[in-house]
mmCIF file of C-alpha atoms in Angstrom:
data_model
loop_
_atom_site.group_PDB
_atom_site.id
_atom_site.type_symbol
_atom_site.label_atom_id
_atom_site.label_comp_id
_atom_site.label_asym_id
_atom_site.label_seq_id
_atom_site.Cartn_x
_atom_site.Cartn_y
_atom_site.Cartn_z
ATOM 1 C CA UNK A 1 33.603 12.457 -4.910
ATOM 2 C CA UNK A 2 33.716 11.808 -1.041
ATOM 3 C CA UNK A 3 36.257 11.325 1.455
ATOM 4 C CA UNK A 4 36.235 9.235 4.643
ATOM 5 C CA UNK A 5 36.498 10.617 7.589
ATOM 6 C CA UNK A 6 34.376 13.448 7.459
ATOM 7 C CA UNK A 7 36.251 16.721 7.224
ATOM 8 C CA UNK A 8 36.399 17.723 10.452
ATOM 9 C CA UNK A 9 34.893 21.407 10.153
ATOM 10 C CA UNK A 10 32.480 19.831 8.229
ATOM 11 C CA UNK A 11 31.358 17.620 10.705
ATOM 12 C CA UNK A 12 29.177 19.944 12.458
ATOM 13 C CA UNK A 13 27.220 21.592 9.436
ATOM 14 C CA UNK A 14 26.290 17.318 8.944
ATOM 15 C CA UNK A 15 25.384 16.259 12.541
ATOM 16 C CA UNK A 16 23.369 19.822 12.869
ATOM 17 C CA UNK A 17 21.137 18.363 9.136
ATOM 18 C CA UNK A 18 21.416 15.127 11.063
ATOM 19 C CA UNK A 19 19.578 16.590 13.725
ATOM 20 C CA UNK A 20 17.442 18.371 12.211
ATOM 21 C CA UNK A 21 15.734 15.725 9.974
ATOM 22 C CA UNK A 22 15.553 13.115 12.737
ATOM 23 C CA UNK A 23 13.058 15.053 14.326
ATOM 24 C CA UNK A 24 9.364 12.870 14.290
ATOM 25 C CA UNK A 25 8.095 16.221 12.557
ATOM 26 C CA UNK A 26 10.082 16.152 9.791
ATOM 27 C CA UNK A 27 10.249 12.527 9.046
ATOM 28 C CA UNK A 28 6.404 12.634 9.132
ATOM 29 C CA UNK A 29 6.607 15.378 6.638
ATOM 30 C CA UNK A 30 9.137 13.845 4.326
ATOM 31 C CA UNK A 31 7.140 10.822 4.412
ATOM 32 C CA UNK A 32 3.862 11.984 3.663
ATOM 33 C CA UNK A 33 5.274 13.850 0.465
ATOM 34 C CA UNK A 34 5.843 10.332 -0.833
ATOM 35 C CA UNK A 35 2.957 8.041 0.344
ATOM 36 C CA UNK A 36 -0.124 7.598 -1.926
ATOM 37 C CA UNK A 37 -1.983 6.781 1.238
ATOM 38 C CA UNK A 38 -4.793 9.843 2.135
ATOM 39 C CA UNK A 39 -3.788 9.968 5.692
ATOM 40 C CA UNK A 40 -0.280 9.629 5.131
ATOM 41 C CA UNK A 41 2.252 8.128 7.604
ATOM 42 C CA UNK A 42 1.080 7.595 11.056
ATOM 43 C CA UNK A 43 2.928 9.759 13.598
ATOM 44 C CA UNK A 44 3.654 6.561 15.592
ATOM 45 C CA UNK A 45 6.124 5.702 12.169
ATOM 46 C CA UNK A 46 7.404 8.571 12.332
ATOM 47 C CA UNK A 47 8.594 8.726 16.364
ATOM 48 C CA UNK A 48 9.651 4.727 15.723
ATOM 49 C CA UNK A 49 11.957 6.171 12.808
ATOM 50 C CA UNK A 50 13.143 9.434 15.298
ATOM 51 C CA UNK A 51 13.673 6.355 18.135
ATOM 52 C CA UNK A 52 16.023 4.089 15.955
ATOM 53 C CA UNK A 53 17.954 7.407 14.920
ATOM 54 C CA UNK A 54 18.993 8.290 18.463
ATOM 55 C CA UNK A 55 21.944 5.844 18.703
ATOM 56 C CA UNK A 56 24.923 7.304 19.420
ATOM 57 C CA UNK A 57 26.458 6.479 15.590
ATOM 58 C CA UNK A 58 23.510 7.709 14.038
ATOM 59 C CA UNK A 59 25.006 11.039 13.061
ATOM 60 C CA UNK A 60 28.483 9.765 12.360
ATOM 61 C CA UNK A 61 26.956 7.130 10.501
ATOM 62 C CA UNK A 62 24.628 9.911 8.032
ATOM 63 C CA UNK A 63 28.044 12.309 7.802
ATOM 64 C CA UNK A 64 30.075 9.366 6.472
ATOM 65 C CA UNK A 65 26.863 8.525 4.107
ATOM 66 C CA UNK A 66 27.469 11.823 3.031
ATOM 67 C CA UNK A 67 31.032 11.882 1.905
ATOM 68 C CA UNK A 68 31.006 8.186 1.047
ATOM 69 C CA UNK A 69 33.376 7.944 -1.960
ATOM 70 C CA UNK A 70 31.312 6.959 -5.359
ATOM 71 C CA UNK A 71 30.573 3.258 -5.595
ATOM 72 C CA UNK A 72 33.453 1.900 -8.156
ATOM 73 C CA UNK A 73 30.192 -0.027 -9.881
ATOM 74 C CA UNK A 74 27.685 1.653 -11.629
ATOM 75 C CA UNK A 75 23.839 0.786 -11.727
ATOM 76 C CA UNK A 76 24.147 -0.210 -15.005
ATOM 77 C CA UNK A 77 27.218 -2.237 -13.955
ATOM 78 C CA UNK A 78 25.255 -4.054 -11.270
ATOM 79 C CA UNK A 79 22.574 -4.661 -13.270
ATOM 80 C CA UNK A 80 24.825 -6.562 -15.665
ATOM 81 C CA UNK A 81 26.451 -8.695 -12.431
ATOM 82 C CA UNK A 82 23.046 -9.721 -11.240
ATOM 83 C CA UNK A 83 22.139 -10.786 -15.428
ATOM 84 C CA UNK A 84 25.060 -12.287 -15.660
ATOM 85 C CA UNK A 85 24.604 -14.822 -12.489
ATOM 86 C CA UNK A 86 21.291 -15.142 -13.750
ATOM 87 C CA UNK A 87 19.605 -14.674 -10.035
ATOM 88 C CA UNK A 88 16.480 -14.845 -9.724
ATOM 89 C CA UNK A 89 15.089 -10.813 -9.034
ATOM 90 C CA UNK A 90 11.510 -9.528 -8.257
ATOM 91 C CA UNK A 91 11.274 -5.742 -9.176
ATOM 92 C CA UNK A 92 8.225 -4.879 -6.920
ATOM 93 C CA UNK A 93 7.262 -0.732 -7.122
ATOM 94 C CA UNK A 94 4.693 1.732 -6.027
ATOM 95 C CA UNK A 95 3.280 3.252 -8.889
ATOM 96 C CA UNK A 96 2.963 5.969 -7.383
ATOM 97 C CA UNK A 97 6.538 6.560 -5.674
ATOM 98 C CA UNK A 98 7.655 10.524 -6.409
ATOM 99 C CA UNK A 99 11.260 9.299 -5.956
ATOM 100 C CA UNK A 100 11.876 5.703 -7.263
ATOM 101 C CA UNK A 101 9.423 6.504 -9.904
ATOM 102 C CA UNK A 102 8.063 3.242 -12.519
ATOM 103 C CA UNK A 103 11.326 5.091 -14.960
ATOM 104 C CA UNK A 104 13.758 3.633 -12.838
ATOM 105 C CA UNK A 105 11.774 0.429 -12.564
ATOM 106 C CA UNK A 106 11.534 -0.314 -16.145
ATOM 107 C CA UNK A 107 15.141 1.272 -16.404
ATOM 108 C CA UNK A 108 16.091 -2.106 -14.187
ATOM 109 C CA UNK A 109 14.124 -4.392 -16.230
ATOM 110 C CA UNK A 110 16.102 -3.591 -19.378
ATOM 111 C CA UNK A 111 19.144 -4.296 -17.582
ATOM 112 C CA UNK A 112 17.585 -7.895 -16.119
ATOM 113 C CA UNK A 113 14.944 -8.875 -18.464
ATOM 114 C CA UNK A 114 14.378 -12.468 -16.556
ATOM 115 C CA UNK A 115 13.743 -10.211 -13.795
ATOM 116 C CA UNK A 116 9.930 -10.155 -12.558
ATOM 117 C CA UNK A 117 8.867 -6.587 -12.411
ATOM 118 C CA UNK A 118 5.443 -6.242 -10.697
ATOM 119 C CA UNK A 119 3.702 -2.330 -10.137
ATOM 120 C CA UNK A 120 1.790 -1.612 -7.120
ATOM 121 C CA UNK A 121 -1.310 0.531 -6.930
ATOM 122 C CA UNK A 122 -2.079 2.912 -5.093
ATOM 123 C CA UNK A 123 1.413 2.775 -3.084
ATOM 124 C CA UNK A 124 4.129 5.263 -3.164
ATOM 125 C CA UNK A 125 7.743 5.166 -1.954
ATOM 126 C CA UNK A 126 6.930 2.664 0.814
ATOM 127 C CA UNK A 127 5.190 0.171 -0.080
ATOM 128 C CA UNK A 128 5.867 -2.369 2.445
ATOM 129 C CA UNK A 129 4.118 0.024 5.069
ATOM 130 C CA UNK A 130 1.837 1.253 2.566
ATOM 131 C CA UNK A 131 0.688 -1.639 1.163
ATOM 132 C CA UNK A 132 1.618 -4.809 2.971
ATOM 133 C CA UNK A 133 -0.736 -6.856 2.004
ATOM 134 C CA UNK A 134 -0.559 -6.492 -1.178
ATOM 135 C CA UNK A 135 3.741 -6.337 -0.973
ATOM 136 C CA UNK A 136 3.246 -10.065 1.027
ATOM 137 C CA UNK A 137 0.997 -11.627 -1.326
ATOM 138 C CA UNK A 138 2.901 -10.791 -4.328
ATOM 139 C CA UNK A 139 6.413 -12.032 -2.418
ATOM 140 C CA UNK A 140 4.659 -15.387 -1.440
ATOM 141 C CA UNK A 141 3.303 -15.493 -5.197
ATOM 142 C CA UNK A 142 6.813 -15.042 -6.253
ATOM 143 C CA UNK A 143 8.522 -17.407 -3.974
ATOM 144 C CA UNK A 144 6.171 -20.116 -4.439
ATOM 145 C CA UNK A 145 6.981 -19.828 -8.001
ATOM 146 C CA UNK A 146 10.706 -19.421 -7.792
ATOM 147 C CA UNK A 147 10.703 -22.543 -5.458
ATOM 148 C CA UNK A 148 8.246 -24.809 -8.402
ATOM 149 C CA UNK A 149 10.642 -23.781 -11.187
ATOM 150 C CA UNK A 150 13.823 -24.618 -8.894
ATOM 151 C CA UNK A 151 11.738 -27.793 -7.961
ATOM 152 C CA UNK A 152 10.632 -28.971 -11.337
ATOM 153 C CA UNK A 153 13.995 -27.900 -13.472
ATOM 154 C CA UNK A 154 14.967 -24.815 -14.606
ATOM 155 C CA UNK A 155 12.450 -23.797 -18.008
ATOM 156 C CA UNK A 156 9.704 -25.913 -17.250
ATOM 157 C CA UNK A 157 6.676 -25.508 -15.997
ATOM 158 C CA UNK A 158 5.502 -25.984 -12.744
ATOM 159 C CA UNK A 159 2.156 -26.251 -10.978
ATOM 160 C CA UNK A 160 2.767 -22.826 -8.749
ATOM 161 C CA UNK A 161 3.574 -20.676 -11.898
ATOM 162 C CA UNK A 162 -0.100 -19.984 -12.239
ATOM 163 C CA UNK A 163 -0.183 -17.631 -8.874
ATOM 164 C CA UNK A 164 1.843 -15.038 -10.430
ATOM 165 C CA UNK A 165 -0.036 -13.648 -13.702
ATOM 166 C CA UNK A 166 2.609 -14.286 -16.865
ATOM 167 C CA UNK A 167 1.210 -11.594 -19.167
ATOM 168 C CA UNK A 168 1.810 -7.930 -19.083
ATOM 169 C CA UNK A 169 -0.476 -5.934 -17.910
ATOM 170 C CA UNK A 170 -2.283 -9.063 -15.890
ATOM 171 C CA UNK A 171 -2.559 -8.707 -11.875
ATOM 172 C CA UNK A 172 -4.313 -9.706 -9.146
ATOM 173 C CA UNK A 173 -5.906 -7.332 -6.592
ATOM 174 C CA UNK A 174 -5.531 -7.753 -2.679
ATOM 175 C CA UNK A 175 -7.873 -6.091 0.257
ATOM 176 C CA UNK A 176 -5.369 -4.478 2.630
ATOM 177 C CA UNK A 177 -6.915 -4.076 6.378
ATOM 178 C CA UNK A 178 -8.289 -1.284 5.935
ATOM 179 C CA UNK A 179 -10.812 -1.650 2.847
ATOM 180 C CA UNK A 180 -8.251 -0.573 0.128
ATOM 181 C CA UNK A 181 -8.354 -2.408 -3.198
ATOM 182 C CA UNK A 182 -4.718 -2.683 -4.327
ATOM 183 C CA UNK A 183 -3.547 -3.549 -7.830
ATOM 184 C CA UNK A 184 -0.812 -5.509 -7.949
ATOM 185 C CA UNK A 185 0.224 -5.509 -12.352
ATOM 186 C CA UNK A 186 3.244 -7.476 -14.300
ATOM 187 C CA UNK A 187 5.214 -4.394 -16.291
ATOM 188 C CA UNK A 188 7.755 -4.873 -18.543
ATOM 189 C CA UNK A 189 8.267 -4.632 -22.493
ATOM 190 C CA UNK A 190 7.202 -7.273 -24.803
ATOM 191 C CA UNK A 191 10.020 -10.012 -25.199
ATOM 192 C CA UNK A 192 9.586 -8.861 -29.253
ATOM 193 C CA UNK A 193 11.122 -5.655 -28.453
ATOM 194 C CA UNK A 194 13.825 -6.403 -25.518
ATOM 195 C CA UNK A 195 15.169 -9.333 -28.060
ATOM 196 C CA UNK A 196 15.166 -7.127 -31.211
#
């Protein structure tokens, strides 16, 4: 469990990690462990990143992160809160991602089956820089559908639903800038097993 503020002797030990990782170097390092891209992040990322860190908070900020009490709701808990308002939620991962891997994906879907889950391929951790062509098709996809259901009625059919693929396993492939074929895929378990 954490405490705010930071002990104060531990302070130092955090601001000196703080440091430490902010570096372009590192973040370039850290990042390329989870990218799916071959060249892996570009350094320019990686100073832009070291840039944004250098306010004067930044450190205090990360400490605090670091001995942040435990959230009072679980995962499991939110999960249920967002269900339970019956929101509207697109799940959208890289396949590929060594941290949030598709486990943690599908483990959201159970807990908001409504919930459009869509995989990304090749992408990793970020896909939104690795991918974002692919990440902006499939968010206009999903928009354009949420706004033709909320436009139509709630459980009927509307005109846009066809842009995002309903089956599992169906997708739609997008050429980012630079040549790559991404797979964008609908995941998720069959409604035969989530209902019984």
């Amino acid at each position: 469990k954490g405490r705010l503020p930071v002990p104060w002797f531990i302070r130092p030990l955090a601001l000196a990690w703080y440091d430490a990782l902010r570096s372009p170097l590192n973040i370039k390092l850290i990042l390329d462990l989870v990218t799916s891209r071959p060249d892996g992040v570009s350094p320019e990322l990686a100073e832009r990143i070291s840039k944004m860190a250098e306010h004067p908070g930044g450190g205090s900020a990360f400490a605090q992160i670091l001995f942040a009490p435990k959230s009072a709701t679980s995962f499991d808990e939110a999960l249920q809160l967002i269900a339970d308002k019956k929101l509207r939620v697109l799940l959208l991962y890289g396949r590929e991602d060594p941290w949030v891997t598709p486990f943690w994906g599908q483990r959201a879907f159970l807990g908001m089956p409504s919930a459009d889950y869509f995989q990304i391929s090749p992408s990793g951790h970020c896909p939104h820089y690795e991918s974002p062509f692919a990440v902006n098709a499939t968010l206009l996809r999903w928009l354009a559908d949420v706004e033709g259901l909320e436009s139509s009625g709630a459980g009927q059919a509307s005109p846009s639903s066809e842009l995002l693929p309903s089956a599992l396993g169906a997708g739609f492939e997008i050429m980012e800038e630079d040549g790559r074929a991404i797979h964008v895929t609908r995941c998720g378990i069959p409604q035969v097993w989530r209902d019984g």
